[in-house]
Every structure is written in C-alpha cells, then in structure tokens.
C-alpha cells in the first residue's frame, strides 16, 4: 500500500515539555509521517514547541489531542508501545527492527496502528502497557539507557521508514482487523464466558488478570478480522446458552450502544 505511513499514529502520553512535542513533530516530518497525537498534553504549549518543530509546524498544529488513552486508541487495530523497562509482566518484546516490520505489515494492509510513547519522567504505566499487543525496545547504553522522548520518536520513525524502503517488501494481501474498542468489548465477553465455565475460579482476580493479559497479548500482537471476532462472540453466546446464564456486563454494554 502506497500511503501506509498515513495509517501509523504516534501517540505521546501526557508529555510535559513543549520542546519535546515540537521536536517530535519535526522528527515525524523528517521521516515522512504526519500523524501526531497527544494525550493530556500541557494546557498551553510554550514558544519552545514551535522553535523545536522548525519546518514541521503543520504537523504540530494538526496534532490530535485526547483526554484519555482509550479515546486515542478506540479506532486503532494494533497498538505497540515503546519502553526501556523489560520483564515478564510487561508483555511481549520485540527489537525495534522486528517490531517495525510487524507494524509496517499491518499498516500497509490498511489498518490503523498506534505507537505509544510514555512520559518523560516515568514512561508508560503498567495499565497502559497492558493495552499494547507488543512492546518495542531500542538498544541503548546501560550507563544511560533512557532516551529523550523525541529521540525515541525519531528512531522509531526511522526504523519504520527504513522498513518501507526495502526493495519489494513482502506484504500479505489486504487483511482488515477490528479496532481497539471492538477488541475491548470482545475481551470483556470472553472474560464472562470463562467465568461461566468456571475456568476462572470465582474471586481469583489475579488469575483472571493473568489469563486475560495473555489473551490480549496473543490477539493484540496479530490482530483479528471481523469474521474472527464474530466467531469468538458466537462461541461466547453458545457458552451462555449451554450454561443458561448471560454475560450481563456485555448485554448492558450492547444496550447502551443501541
């Protein structure tokens, strides 16, 4: 797909420094991207934002601003996070080269992809990491492992751009995935079905969270189609019928949508 870069959204979560926001806009334009998103940025950007943006004022001024991360992710089919902190509890990690390839393949098929960057001082919180299908890691010095947020944006955009420039990249035929909002609804449905089957022992919140996180990582890193989502909803419906119970939370959610 020719315009695959337009399907990638670089999301800065609660950035505090105006200069970093401006420098991130410049980094994106340097690499041919223009979708900058800000979650709860400073109420007023200082002149530094424009100074650091330099000739990328158009990217800076067109940045989408969101009150919450869920709002920013609602229509995205794949979510990737960036982090320097590793650990089994933080999900699936890919070196930036491999992660960029996966993002490129998804975006080039017409799906929207979000790439998250955390706060300057604290990065992404655990609950934000849990929204990601996988995490990207950038190799850096052990003595100074933390990158400036705009540097991380530039390196990620560069790796993505480099992936797209490879001669004759192998791209699978277009496959459209469901968005993040639909996935969130599906995960709630699956949780209810597993409880009805008593696969998740009643009251065992830790096990429930562990199982659902693993499912999120499994589905989130690959994406699922509308047909696959309907199939999983159908399985949940069959479980409800067989057990004679309903997932009340799902039913209430569907009624609200109507």
mmCIF file of C-alpha atoms in Angstrom:
data_model
loop_
_atom_site.group_PDB
_atom_site.id
_atom_site.type_symbol
_atom_site.label_atom_id
_atom_site.label_comp_id
_atom_site.label_asym_id
_atom_site.label_seq_id
_atom_site.Cartn_x
_atom_site.Cartn_y
_atom_site.Cartn_z
ATOM 1 C CA UNK A 1 0.000 0.000 0.000
ATOM 2 C CA UNK A 2 1.435 3.338 -1.125
ATOM 3 C CA UNK A 3 0.135 5.504 1.724
ATOM 4 C CA UNK A 4 0.902 3.105 4.582
ATOM 5 C CA UNK A 5 2.557 5.880 6.621
ATOM 6 C CA UNK A 6 -0.809 7.626 6.950
ATOM 7 C CA UNK A 7 -2.076 4.606 8.922
ATOM 8 C CA UNK A 8 0.529 4.988 11.711
ATOM 9 C CA UNK A 9 -0.245 7.261 14.662
ATOM 10 C CA UNK A 10 2.497 8.350 17.057
ATOM 11 C CA UNK A 11 0.861 8.914 20.440
ATOM 12 C CA UNK A 12 2.628 10.833 23.222
ATOM 13 C CA UNK A 13 1.055 10.051 26.591
ATOM 14 C CA UNK A 14 0.998 13.033 28.964
ATOM 15 C CA UNK A 15 4.060 14.810 27.523
ATOM 16 C CA UNK A 16 5.152 17.674 29.756
ATOM 17 C CA UNK A 17 7.823 19.530 27.788
ATOM 18 C CA UNK A 18 6.696 21.734 24.910
ATOM 19 C CA UNK A 19 10.123 21.389 23.300
ATOM 20 C CA UNK A 20 9.781 17.612 23.186
ATOM 21 C CA UNK A 21 6.401 17.878 21.495
ATOM 22 C CA UNK A 22 7.800 20.241 18.873
ATOM 23 C CA UNK A 23 10.904 18.093 18.324
ATOM 24 C CA UNK A 24 8.686 15.006 17.924
ATOM 25 C CA UNK A 25 6.682 16.796 15.221
ATOM 26 C CA UNK A 26 9.918 17.620 13.399
ATOM 27 C CA UNK A 27 11.156 14.008 13.726
ATOM 28 C CA UNK A 28 7.932 12.699 12.164
ATOM 29 C CA UNK A 29 8.105 15.103 9.231
ATOM 30 C CA UNK A 30 11.783 14.224 8.710
ATOM 31 C CA UNK A 31 10.734 10.607 8.143
ATOM 32 C CA UNK A 32 7.593 11.313 6.123
ATOM 33 C CA UNK A 33 4.951 10.784 8.840
ATOM 34 C CA UNK A 34 2.353 13.316 9.930
ATOM 35 C CA UNK A 35 0.016 11.712 12.486
ATOM 36 C CA UNK A 36 0.996 13.124 15.883
ATOM 37 C CA UNK A 37 -1.414 12.505 18.774
ATOM 38 C CA UNK A 38 -1.209 13.950 22.285
ATOM 39 C CA UNK A 39 -2.928 12.514 25.355
ATOM 40 C CA UNK A 40 -3.435 15.137 28.073
ATOM 41 C CA UNK A 41 -0.608 17.472 26.963
ATOM 42 C CA UNK A 42 0.087 20.807 28.732
ATOM 43 C CA UNK A 43 -2.911 23.126 28.533
ATOM 44 C CA UNK A 44 -0.774 25.718 26.767
ATOM 45 C CA UNK A 45 2.314 24.961 24.687
ATOM 46 C CA UNK A 46 5.186 27.414 25.076
ATOM 47 C CA UNK A 47 7.077 29.013 22.178
ATOM 48 C CA UNK A 48 9.597 26.177 22.502
ATOM 49 C CA UNK A 49 7.205 23.833 20.717
ATOM 50 C CA UNK A 50 7.308 25.958 17.558
ATOM 51 C CA UNK A 51 11.061 26.546 17.810
ATOM 52 C CA UNK A 52 11.820 22.842 18.053
ATOM 53 C CA UNK A 53 9.273 21.931 15.382
ATOM 54 C CA UNK A 54 11.142 24.194 12.941
ATOM 55 C CA UNK A 55 9.661 23.465 9.480
ATOM 56 C CA UNK A 56 7.154 20.939 10.845
ATOM 57 C CA UNK A 57 4.660 23.451 12.209
ATOM 58 C CA UNK A 58 1.960 21.836 10.073
ATOM 59 C CA UNK A 59 2.444 18.504 11.904
ATOM 60 C CA UNK A 60 2.495 20.264 15.273
ATOM 61 C CA UNK A 61 -0.615 22.351 14.603
ATOM 62 C CA UNK A 62 -2.593 19.408 13.240
ATOM 63 C CA UNK A 63 -1.773 17.155 16.204
ATOM 64 C CA UNK A 64 -4.890 15.445 17.588
ATOM 65 C CA UNK A 65 -5.451 15.997 21.317
ATOM 66 C CA UNK A 66 -7.263 13.438 23.500
ATOM 67 C CA UNK A 67 -8.482 13.469 27.088
ATOM 68 C CA UNK A 68 -7.762 9.755 27.576
ATOM 69 C CA UNK A 69 -5.668 6.990 26.086
ATOM 70 C CA UNK A 70 -8.771 4.862 25.432
ATOM 71 C CA UNK A 71 -10.173 7.669 23.291
ATOM 72 C CA UNK A 72 -6.934 7.861 21.300
ATOM 73 C CA UNK A 73 -6.856 4.085 20.750
ATOM 74 C CA UNK A 74 -10.538 3.456 20.011
ATOM 75 C CA UNK A 75 -10.234 3.130 16.216
ATOM 76 C CA UNK A 76 -6.756 1.545 16.092
ATOM 77 C CA UNK A 77 -6.374 -2.113 15.092
ATOM 78 C CA UNK A 78 -2.876 -2.628 16.502
ATOM 79 C CA UNK A 79 -1.223 -0.957 19.494
ATOM 80 C CA UNK A 80 2.544 -1.070 20.047
ATOM 81 C CA UNK A 81 4.311 0.548 22.982
ATOM 82 C CA UNK A 82 7.880 1.740 23.475
ATOM 83 C CA UNK A 83 9.785 1.069 26.684
ATOM 84 C CA UNK A 84 13.246 0.585 28.110
ATOM 85 C CA UNK A 85 11.971 -1.457 31.053
ATOM 86 C CA UNK A 86 11.673 -5.170 30.437
ATOM 87 C CA UNK A 87 10.203 -8.015 32.475
ATOM 88 C CA UNK A 88 7.852 -10.979 32.131
ATOM 89 C CA UNK A 89 4.934 -8.998 33.483
ATOM 90 C CA UNK A 90 5.268 -6.271 30.875
ATOM 91 C CA UNK A 91 4.274 -8.411 27.904
ATOM 92 C CA UNK A 92 5.906 -9.361 24.625
ATOM 93 C CA UNK A 93 9.029 -7.513 23.489
ATOM 94 C CA UNK A 94 10.471 -7.119 20.005
ATOM 95 C CA UNK A 95 13.700 -5.394 18.961
ATOM 96 C CA UNK A 96 12.735 -2.244 17.124
ATOM 97 C CA UNK A 97 13.692 -3.693 13.730
ATOM 98 C CA UNK A 98 11.357 -6.682 14.074
ATOM 99 C CA UNK A 99 8.577 -4.674 15.696
ATOM 100 C CA UNK A 100 8.771 -2.113 12.901
ATOM 101 C CA UNK A 101 8.330 -4.870 10.358
ATOM 102 C CA UNK A 102 5.153 -6.066 12.084
ATOM 103 C CA UNK A 103 3.800 -2.521 12.241
ATOM 104 C CA UNK A 104 4.583 -1.960 8.559
ATOM 105 C CA UNK A 105 2.811 -5.161 7.527
ATOM 106 C CA UNK A 106 -0.313 -4.194 9.469
ATOM 107 C CA UNK A 107 -0.376 -0.571 8.291
ATOM 108 C CA UNK A 108 0.292 -1.477 4.665
ATOM 109 C CA UNK A 109 -2.867 -3.607 4.694
ATOM 110 C CA UNK A 110 -4.973 -0.555 5.505
ATOM 111 C CA UNK A 111 -5.158 -0.968 9.296
ATOM 112 C CA UNK A 112 -4.587 1.879 11.741
ATOM 113 C CA UNK A 113 -1.643 1.361 14.095
ATOM 114 C CA UNK A 114 -0.857 3.266 17.297
ATOM 115 C CA UNK A 115 2.708 3.590 18.612
ATOM 116 C CA UNK A 116 2.787 4.777 22.226
ATOM 117 C CA UNK A 117 5.479 6.862 23.899
ATOM 118 C CA UNK A 118 5.351 7.440 27.655
ATOM 119 C CA UNK A 119 6.019 10.364 29.933
ATOM 120 C CA UNK A 120 9.455 11.992 30.029
ATOM 121 C CA UNK A 121 9.936 11.081 33.681
ATOM 122 C CA UNK A 122 8.038 7.800 34.124
ATOM 123 C CA UNK A 123 7.343 6.282 30.714
ATOM 124 C CA UNK A 124 4.193 4.209 30.228
ATOM 125 C CA UNK A 125 2.292 2.992 33.284
ATOM 126 C CA UNK A 126 1.583 -0.737 33.629
ATOM 127 C CA UNK A 127 -2.097 -0.329 32.770
ATOM 128 C CA UNK A 128 -1.083 1.484 29.554
ATOM 129 C CA UNK A 129 1.392 -1.250 28.671
ATOM 130 C CA UNK A 130 -1.439 -3.758 29.073
ATOM 131 C CA UNK A 131 -3.243 -2.106 26.154
ATOM 132 C CA UNK A 132 -0.337 -2.946 23.833
ATOM 133 C CA UNK A 133 -0.116 -6.023 21.645
ATOM 134 C CA UNK A 134 3.660 -5.850 21.954
ATOM 135 C CA UNK A 135 6.461 -3.516 23.018
ATOM 136 C CA UNK A 136 9.392 -2.103 21.054
ATOM 137 C CA UNK A 137 12.832 -1.860 22.607
ATOM 138 C CA UNK A 138 15.673 0.342 21.392
ATOM 139 C CA UNK A 139 19.173 -0.850 22.350
ATOM 140 C CA UNK A 140 20.976 1.758 24.435
ATOM 141 C CA UNK A 141 23.862 2.089 26.877
ATOM 142 C CA UNK A 142 23.440 0.533 30.333
ATOM 143 C CA UNK A 143 25.031 3.646 31.802
ATOM 144 C CA UNK A 144 22.384 5.901 30.217
ATOM 145 C CA UNK A 145 19.521 3.724 28.920
ATOM 146 C CA UNK A 146 16.728 6.311 28.903
ATOM 147 C CA UNK A 147 16.165 8.201 25.647
ATOM 148 C CA UNK A 148 14.600 11.614 25.286
ATOM 149 C CA UNK A 149 11.042 11.147 24.030
ATOM 150 C CA UNK A 150 11.680 12.988 20.751
ATOM 151 C CA UNK A 151 14.791 10.844 20.181
ATOM 152 C CA UNK A 152 12.681 7.708 20.665
ATOM 153 C CA UNK A 153 10.104 9.074 18.197
ATOM 154 C CA UNK A 154 12.828 9.795 15.627
ATOM 155 C CA UNK A 155 14.468 6.356 15.930
ATOM 156 C CA UNK A 156 11.122 4.565 15.717
ATOM 157 C CA UNK A 157 10.009 6.630 12.720
ATOM 158 C CA UNK A 158 13.380 5.990 11.053
ATOM 159 C CA UNK A 159 13.152 2.215 11.523
ATOM 160 C CA UNK A 160 9.606 2.198 10.175
ATOM 161 C CA UNK A 161 10.586 4.318 7.207
ATOM 162 C CA UNK A 162 13.585 2.081 6.508
ATOM 163 C CA UNK A 163 11.365 -0.993 6.560
ATOM 164 C CA UNK A 164 9.086 0.540 3.932
ATOM 165 C CA UNK A 165 12.017 1.442 1.685
ATOM 166 C CA UNK A 166 13.268 -2.134 1.393
ATOM 167 C CA UNK A 167 13.059 -3.381 -2.187
ATOM 168 C CA UNK A 168 9.881 -5.356 -2.897
ATOM 169 C CA UNK A 169 8.819 -5.824 0.758
ATOM 170 C CA UNK A 170 6.658 -8.889 1.158
ATOM 171 C CA UNK A 171 3.193 -7.729 2.107
ATOM 172 C CA UNK A 172 0.308 -10.139 2.542
ATOM 173 C CA UNK A 173 -2.960 -9.429 0.701
ATOM 174 C CA UNK A 174 -5.018 -6.764 2.477
ATOM 175 C CA UNK A 175 -6.491 -8.013 5.755
ATOM 176 C CA UNK A 176 -8.601 -5.587 7.791
ATOM 177 C CA UNK A 177 -8.620 -6.011 11.558
ATOM 178 C CA UNK A 178 -11.204 -4.896 14.118
ATOM 179 C CA UNK A 179 -10.411 -1.771 16.117
ATOM 180 C CA UNK A 180 -9.307 -1.446 19.735
ATOM 181 C CA UNK A 181 -12.780 -0.550 21.004
ATOM 182 C CA UNK A 182 -14.236 -3.732 19.483
ATOM 183 C CA UNK A 183 -11.381 -5.774 20.968
ATOM 184 C CA UNK A 184 -12.054 -4.333 24.423
ATOM 185 C CA UNK A 185 -15.707 -5.399 24.145
ATOM 186 C CA UNK A 186 -14.644 -8.865 22.970
ATOM 187 C CA UNK A 187 -12.218 -9.329 25.863
ATOM 188 C CA UNK A 188 -14.998 -8.472 28.310
ATOM 189 C CA UNK A 189 -17.227 -11.053 26.636
ATOM 190 C CA UNK A 190 -14.534 -13.737 26.812
ATOM 191 C CA UNK A 191 -13.908 -12.989 30.488
ATOM 192 C CA UNK A 192 -17.604 -13.513 31.233
ATOM 193 C CA UNK A 193 -17.703 -16.769 29.258
ATOM 194 C CA UNK A 194 -14.657 -18.168 31.055
ATOM 195 C CA UNK A 195 -16.272 -17.352 34.389
ATOM 196 C CA UNK A 196 -19.440 -19.193 33.361
ATOM 197 C CA UNK A 197 -17.311 -22.236 32.543
ATOM 198 C CA UNK A 198 -15.581 -21.786 35.927
ATOM 199 C CA UNK A 199 -12.279 -21.750 34.065
ATOM 200 C CA UNK A 200 -11.531 -18.672 36.140
ATOM 201 C CA UNK A 201 -12.208 -19.548 39.807
ATOM 202 C CA UNK A 202 -14.682 -17.158 41.362
ATOM 203 C CA UNK A 203 -12.981 -14.327 43.189
ATOM 204 C CA UNK A 204 -9.487 -15.120 41.871
ATOM 205 C CA UNK A 205 -8.763 -11.683 40.414
ATOM 206 C CA UNK A 206 -5.039 -12.327 39.971
ATOM 207 C CA UNK A 207 -5.575 -15.405 37.811
ATOM 208 C CA UNK A 208 -8.317 -13.645 35.839
ATOM 209 C CA UNK A 209 -5.993 -10.751 35.081
ATOM 210 C CA UNK A 210 -3.132 -13.063 34.088
ATOM 211 C CA UNK A 211 -5.302 -15.106 31.713
ATOM 212 C CA UNK A 212 -6.818 -12.046 30.067
ATOM 213 C CA UNK A 213 -3.457 -10.310 29.715
ATOM 214 C CA UNK A 214 -2.065 -13.353 27.920
ATOM 215 C CA UNK A 215 -5.105 -13.389 25.625
ATOM 216 C CA UNK A 216 -4.673 -9.656 24.973
ATOM 217 C CA UNK A 217 -1.036 -10.100 24.032
ATOM 218 C CA UNK A 218 -1.832 -13.142 21.880
ATOM 219 C CA UNK A 219 -4.635 -11.431 19.947
ATOM 220 C CA UNK A 220 -3.289 -7.899 20.158
ATOM 221 C CA UNK A 221 0.064 -8.579 18.532
ATOM 222 C CA UNK A 222 -1.507 -10.245 15.495
ATOM 223 C CA UNK A 223 -4.915 -8.576 15.166
ATOM 224 C CA UNK A 224 -8.168 -10.351 14.333
ATOM 225 C CA UNK A 225 -10.620 -9.868 11.496
ATOM 226 C CA UNK A 226 -14.307 -9.011 11.800
ATOM 227 C CA UNK A 227 -15.195 -12.600 10.898
ATOM 228 C CA UNK A 228 -12.887 -13.979 13.607
ATOM 229 C CA UNK A 229 -14.361 -11.564 16.161
ATOM 230 C CA UNK A 230 -17.902 -12.666 15.268
ATOM 231 C CA UNK A 231 -16.835 -16.293 15.628
ATOM 232 C CA UNK A 232 -15.494 -15.654 19.136
ATOM 233 C CA UNK A 233 -18.672 -13.769 20.080
ATOM 234 C CA UNK A 234 -20.628 -16.752 18.751
ATOM 235 C CA UNK A 235 -18.643 -19.128 20.944
ATOM 236 C CA UNK A 236 -19.399 -16.934 23.957
ATOM 237 C CA UNK A 237 -23.108 -16.916 23.046
ATOM 238 C CA UNK A 238 -23.120 -20.715 22.844
ATOM 239 C CA UNK A 239 -21.479 -20.962 26.272
ATOM 240 C CA UNK A 240 -24.144 -18.625 27.682
ATOM 241 C CA UNK A 241 -26.916 -20.731 26.153
ATOM 242 C CA UNK A 242 -25.463 -24.004 27.429
ATOM 243 C CA UNK A 243 -24.969 -22.683 30.944
ATOM 244 C CA UNK A 244 -28.333 -20.940 30.960
ATOM 245 C CA UNK A 245 -26.746 -17.659 32.002
ATOM 246 C CA UNK A 246 -25.923 -14.387 30.312
ATOM 247 C CA UNK A 247 -22.945 -12.095 30.425
ATOM 248 C CA UNK A 248 -24.826 -9.202 31.996
ATOM 249 C CA UNK A 249 -21.969 -6.738 31.574
ATOM 250 C CA UNK A 250 -21.877 -7.422 27.822
ATOM 251 C CA UNK A 251 -25.656 -7.163 27.490
ATOM 252 C CA UNK A 252 -25.703 -3.821 29.306
ATOM 253 C CA UNK A 253 -22.912 -2.536 27.093
ATOM 254 C CA UNK A 254 -24.780 -3.537 23.929
ATOM 255 C CA UNK A 255 -27.973 -1.855 25.190
ATOM 256 C CA UNK A 256 -26.049 1.385 25.763
ATOM 257 C CA UNK A 257 -24.802 1.302 22.159
ATOM 258 C CA UNK A 258 -28.339 0.950 20.878
#
